[in-house]
Short mmCIF file of N, CA and C and ligand atoms in Angstrom, two decimals:
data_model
loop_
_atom_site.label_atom_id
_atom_site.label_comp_id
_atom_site.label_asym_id
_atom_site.label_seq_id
_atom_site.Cartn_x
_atom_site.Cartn_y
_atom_site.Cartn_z
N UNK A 26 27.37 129.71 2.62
CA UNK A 26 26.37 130.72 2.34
C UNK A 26 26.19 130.84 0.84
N UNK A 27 25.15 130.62 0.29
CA UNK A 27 24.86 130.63 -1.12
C UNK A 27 24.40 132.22 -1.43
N UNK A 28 24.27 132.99 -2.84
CA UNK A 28 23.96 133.97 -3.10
C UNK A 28 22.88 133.90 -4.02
N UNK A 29 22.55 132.52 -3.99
CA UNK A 29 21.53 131.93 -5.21
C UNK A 29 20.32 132.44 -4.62
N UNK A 30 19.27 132.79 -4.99
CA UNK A 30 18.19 133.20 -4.37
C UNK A 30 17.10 131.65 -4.06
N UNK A 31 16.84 131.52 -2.69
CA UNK A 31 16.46 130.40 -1.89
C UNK A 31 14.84 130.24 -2.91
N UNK A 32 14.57 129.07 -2.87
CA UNK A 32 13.11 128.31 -3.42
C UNK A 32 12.16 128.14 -2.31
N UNK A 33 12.93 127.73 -1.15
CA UNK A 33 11.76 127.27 0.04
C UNK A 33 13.10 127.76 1.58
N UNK A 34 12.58 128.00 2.29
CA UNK A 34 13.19 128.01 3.52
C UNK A 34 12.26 127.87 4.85
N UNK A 35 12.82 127.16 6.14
CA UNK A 35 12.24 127.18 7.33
C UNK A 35 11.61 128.32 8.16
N UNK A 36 12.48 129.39 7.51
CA UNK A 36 12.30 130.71 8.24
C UNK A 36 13.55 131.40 7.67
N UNK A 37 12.57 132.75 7.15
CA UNK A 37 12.65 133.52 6.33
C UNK A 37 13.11 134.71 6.86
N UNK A 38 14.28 135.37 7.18
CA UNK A 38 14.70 136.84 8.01
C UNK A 38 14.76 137.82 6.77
N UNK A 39 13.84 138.81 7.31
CA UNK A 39 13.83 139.98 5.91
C UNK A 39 14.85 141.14 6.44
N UNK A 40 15.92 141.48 6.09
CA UNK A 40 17.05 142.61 6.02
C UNK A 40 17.87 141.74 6.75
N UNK A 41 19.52 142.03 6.10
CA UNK A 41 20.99 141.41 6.46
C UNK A 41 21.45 142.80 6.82
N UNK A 42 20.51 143.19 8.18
CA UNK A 42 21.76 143.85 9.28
C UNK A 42 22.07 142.90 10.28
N UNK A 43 22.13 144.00 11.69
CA UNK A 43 22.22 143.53 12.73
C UNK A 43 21.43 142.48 13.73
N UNK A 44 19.84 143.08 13.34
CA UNK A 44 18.92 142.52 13.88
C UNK A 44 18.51 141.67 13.25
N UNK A 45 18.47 141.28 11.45
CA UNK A 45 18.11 140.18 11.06
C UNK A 45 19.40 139.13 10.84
N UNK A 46 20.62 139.63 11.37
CA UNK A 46 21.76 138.80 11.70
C UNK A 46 22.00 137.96 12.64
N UNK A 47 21.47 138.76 13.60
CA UNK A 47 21.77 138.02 14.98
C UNK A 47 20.41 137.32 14.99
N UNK A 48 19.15 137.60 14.85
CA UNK A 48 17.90 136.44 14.52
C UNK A 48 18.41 135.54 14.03
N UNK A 49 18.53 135.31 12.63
CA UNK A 49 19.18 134.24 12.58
C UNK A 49 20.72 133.36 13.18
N UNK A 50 21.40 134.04 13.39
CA UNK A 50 22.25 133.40 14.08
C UNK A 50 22.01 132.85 15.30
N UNK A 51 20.71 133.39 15.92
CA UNK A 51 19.96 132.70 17.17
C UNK A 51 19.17 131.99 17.38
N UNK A 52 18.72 131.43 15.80
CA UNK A 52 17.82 130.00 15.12
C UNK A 52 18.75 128.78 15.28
N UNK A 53 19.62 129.73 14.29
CA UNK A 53 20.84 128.67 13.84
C UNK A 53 21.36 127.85 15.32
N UNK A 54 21.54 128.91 16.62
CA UNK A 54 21.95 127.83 17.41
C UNK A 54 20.99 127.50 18.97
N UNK A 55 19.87 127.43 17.99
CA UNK A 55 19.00 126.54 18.92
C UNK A 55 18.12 125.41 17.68
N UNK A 56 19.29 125.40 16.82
CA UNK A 56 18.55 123.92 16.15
C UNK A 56 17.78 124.14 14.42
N UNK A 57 17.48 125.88 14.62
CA UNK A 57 16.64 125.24 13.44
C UNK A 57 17.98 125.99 12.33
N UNK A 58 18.47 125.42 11.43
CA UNK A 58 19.84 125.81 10.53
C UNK A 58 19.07 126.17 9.04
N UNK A 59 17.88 125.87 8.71
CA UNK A 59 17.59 126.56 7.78
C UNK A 59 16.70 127.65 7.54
N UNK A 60 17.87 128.38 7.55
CA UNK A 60 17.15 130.06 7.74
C UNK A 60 17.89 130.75 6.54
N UNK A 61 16.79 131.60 5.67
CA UNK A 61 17.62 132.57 4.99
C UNK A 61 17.29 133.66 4.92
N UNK A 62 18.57 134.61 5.06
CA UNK A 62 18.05 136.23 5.07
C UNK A 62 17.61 136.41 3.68
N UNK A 63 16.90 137.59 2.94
CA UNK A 63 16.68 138.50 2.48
C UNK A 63 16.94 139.77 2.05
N UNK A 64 17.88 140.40 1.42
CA UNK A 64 18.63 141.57 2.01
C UNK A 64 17.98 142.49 0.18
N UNK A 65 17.46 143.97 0.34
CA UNK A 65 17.08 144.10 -0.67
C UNK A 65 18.66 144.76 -1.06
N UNK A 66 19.37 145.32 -0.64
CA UNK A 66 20.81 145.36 -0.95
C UNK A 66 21.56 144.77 -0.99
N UNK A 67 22.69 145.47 0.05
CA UNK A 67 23.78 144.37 0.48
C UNK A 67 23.93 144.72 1.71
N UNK A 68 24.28 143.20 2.14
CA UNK A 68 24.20 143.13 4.08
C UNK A 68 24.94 144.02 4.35
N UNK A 69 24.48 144.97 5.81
CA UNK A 69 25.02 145.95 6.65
C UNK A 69 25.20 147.33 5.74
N UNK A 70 24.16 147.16 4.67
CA UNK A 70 24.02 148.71 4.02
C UNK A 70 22.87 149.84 4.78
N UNK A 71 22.52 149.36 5.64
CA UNK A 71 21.70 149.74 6.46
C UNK A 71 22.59 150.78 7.53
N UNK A 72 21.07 150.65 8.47
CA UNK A 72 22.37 151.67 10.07
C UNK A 72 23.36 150.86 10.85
N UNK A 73 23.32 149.27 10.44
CA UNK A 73 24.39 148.60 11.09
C UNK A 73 25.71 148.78 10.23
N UNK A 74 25.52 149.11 8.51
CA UNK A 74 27.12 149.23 8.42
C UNK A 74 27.50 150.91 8.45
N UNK A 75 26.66 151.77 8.33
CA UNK A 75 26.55 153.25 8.94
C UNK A 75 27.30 153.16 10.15
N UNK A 76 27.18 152.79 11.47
CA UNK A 76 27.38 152.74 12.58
C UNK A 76 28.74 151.74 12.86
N UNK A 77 29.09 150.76 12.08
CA UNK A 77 29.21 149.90 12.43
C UNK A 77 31.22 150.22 13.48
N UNK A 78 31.29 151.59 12.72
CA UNK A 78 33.13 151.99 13.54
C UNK A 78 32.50 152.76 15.11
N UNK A 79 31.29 152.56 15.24
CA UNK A 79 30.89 153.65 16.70
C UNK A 79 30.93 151.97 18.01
N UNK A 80 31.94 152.29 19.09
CA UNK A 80 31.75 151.17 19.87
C UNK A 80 31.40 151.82 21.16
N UNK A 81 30.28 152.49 21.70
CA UNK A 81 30.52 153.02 23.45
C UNK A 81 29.49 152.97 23.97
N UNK A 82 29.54 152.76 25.46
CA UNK A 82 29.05 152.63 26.78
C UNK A 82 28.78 153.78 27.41
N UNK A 83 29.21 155.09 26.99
CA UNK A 83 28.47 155.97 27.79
C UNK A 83 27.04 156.73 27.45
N UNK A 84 26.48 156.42 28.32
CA UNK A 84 24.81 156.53 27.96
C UNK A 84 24.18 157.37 29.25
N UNK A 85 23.21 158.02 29.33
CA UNK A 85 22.91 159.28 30.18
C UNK A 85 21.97 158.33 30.91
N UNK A 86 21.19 157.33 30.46
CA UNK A 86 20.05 156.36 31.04
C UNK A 86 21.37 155.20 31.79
N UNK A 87 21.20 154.45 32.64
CA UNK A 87 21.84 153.21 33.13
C UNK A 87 21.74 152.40 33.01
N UNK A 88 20.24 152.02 32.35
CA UNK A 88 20.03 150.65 31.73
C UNK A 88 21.12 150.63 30.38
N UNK A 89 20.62 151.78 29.58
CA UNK A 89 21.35 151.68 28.33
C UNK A 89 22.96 151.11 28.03
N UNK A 90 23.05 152.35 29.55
CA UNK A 90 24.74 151.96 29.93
C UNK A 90 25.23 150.46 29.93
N UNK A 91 24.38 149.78 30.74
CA UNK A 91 24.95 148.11 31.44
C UNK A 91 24.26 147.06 30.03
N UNK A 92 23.67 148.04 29.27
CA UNK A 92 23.27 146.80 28.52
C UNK A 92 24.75 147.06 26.91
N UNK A 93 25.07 148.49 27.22
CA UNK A 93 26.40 148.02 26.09
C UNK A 93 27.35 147.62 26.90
N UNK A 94 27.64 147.39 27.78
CA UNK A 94 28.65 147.12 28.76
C UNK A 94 28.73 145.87 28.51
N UNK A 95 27.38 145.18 28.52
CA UNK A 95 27.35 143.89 28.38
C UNK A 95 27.62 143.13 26.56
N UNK A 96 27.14 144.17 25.99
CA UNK A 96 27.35 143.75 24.73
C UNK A 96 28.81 144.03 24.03
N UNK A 97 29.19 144.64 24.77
CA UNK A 97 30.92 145.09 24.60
C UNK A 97 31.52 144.17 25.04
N UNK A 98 31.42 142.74 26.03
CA UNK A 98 31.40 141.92 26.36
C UNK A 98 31.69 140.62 25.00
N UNK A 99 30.44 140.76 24.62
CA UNK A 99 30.08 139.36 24.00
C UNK A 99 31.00 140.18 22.12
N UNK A 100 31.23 141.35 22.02
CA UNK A 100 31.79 141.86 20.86
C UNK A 100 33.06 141.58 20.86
C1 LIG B 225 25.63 156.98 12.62
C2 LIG B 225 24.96 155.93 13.50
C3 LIG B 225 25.47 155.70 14.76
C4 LIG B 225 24.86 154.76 15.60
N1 LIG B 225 25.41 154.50 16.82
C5 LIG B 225 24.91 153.53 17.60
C6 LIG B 225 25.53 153.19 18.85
O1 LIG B 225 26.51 153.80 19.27
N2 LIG B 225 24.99 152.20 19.58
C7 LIG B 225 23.89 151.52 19.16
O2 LIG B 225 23.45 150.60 19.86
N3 LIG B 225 23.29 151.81 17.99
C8 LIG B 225 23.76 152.80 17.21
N4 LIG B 225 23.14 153.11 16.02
C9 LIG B 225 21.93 152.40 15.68
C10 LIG B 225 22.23 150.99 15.16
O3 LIG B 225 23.21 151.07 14.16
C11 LIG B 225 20.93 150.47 14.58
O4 LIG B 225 19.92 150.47 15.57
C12 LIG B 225 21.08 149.04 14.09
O5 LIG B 225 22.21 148.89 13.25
C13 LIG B 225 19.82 148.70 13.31
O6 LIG B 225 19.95 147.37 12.88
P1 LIG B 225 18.79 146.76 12.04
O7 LIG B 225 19.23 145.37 11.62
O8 LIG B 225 17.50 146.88 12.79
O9 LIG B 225 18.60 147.73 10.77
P2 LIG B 225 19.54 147.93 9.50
O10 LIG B 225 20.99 147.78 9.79
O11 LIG B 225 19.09 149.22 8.89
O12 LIG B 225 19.16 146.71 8.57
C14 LIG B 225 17.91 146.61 7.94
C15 LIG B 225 18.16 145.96 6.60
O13 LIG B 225 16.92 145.56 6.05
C16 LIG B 225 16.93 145.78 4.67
N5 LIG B 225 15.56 145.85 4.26
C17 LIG B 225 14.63 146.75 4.64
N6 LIG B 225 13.46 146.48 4.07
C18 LIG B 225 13.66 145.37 3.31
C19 LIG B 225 12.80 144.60 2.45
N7 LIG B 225 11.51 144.91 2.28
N8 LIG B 225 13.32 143.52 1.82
C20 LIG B 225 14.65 143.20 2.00
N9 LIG B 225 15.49 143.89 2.79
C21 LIG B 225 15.00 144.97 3.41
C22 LIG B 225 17.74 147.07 4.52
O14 LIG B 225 18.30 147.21 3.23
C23 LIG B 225 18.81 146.91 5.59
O15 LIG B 225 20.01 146.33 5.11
C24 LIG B 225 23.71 154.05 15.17
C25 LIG B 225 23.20 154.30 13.88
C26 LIG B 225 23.81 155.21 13.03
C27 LIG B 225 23.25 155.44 11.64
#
């Protein structure tokens, strides 16, 4: 991972949280590897590093529920 600021890239992810983390990490493994974030800070200064000590599954909706259930899973 370079900190050099990129000249050209394949695809360009703007903010180094969660969601422009896992985007790219979901380029990266379907082939396309040159991807660079953007971060106007520093990664996870956002609500992903705010949040980032909260881990739970109980949710008043059931979708919400089974979908951290599932992501508590893959964490
Ligand atoms: C206290 C708290 C508790 C939470 N609890 C939960 C929970 O229990 N379960 C749950 O699922 N979610 C929870 N959340 C919500 C979850 O943290 C967020 O939905 C998630 O982290 C958002 O991720 P993100 O990548 O979309 O945004 P962020 O993490 O905010 O990342 C966006 C990034 O983009 C950067 N950015 C913005 N504009 C630009 C620009 N123009 N150029 C360059 N960079 C830019 C920002 O600096 C930032 O780093 C909680 C949030 C908080 C604050």
């Amino acid at each position: 991972m370079s900190t050099s600021p990129p000249t050209s890239a394949e695809v360009v992810v703007v903010g180094g949280g969660l969601e422009g983390g896992a985007a790219a990490w979901a380029l990266t493994q379907r082939g396309i590897t040159d991807v660079t974030i953007v971060e106007r800070d520093t990664v996870g200064s956002g609500g992903t590093g705010k949040s980032s000590g909260v881990v739970r599954c109980h949710y008043g909706v059931s979708s919400l529920a089974a979908m951290a259930t599932r992501s508590l899973e893959t964490f």
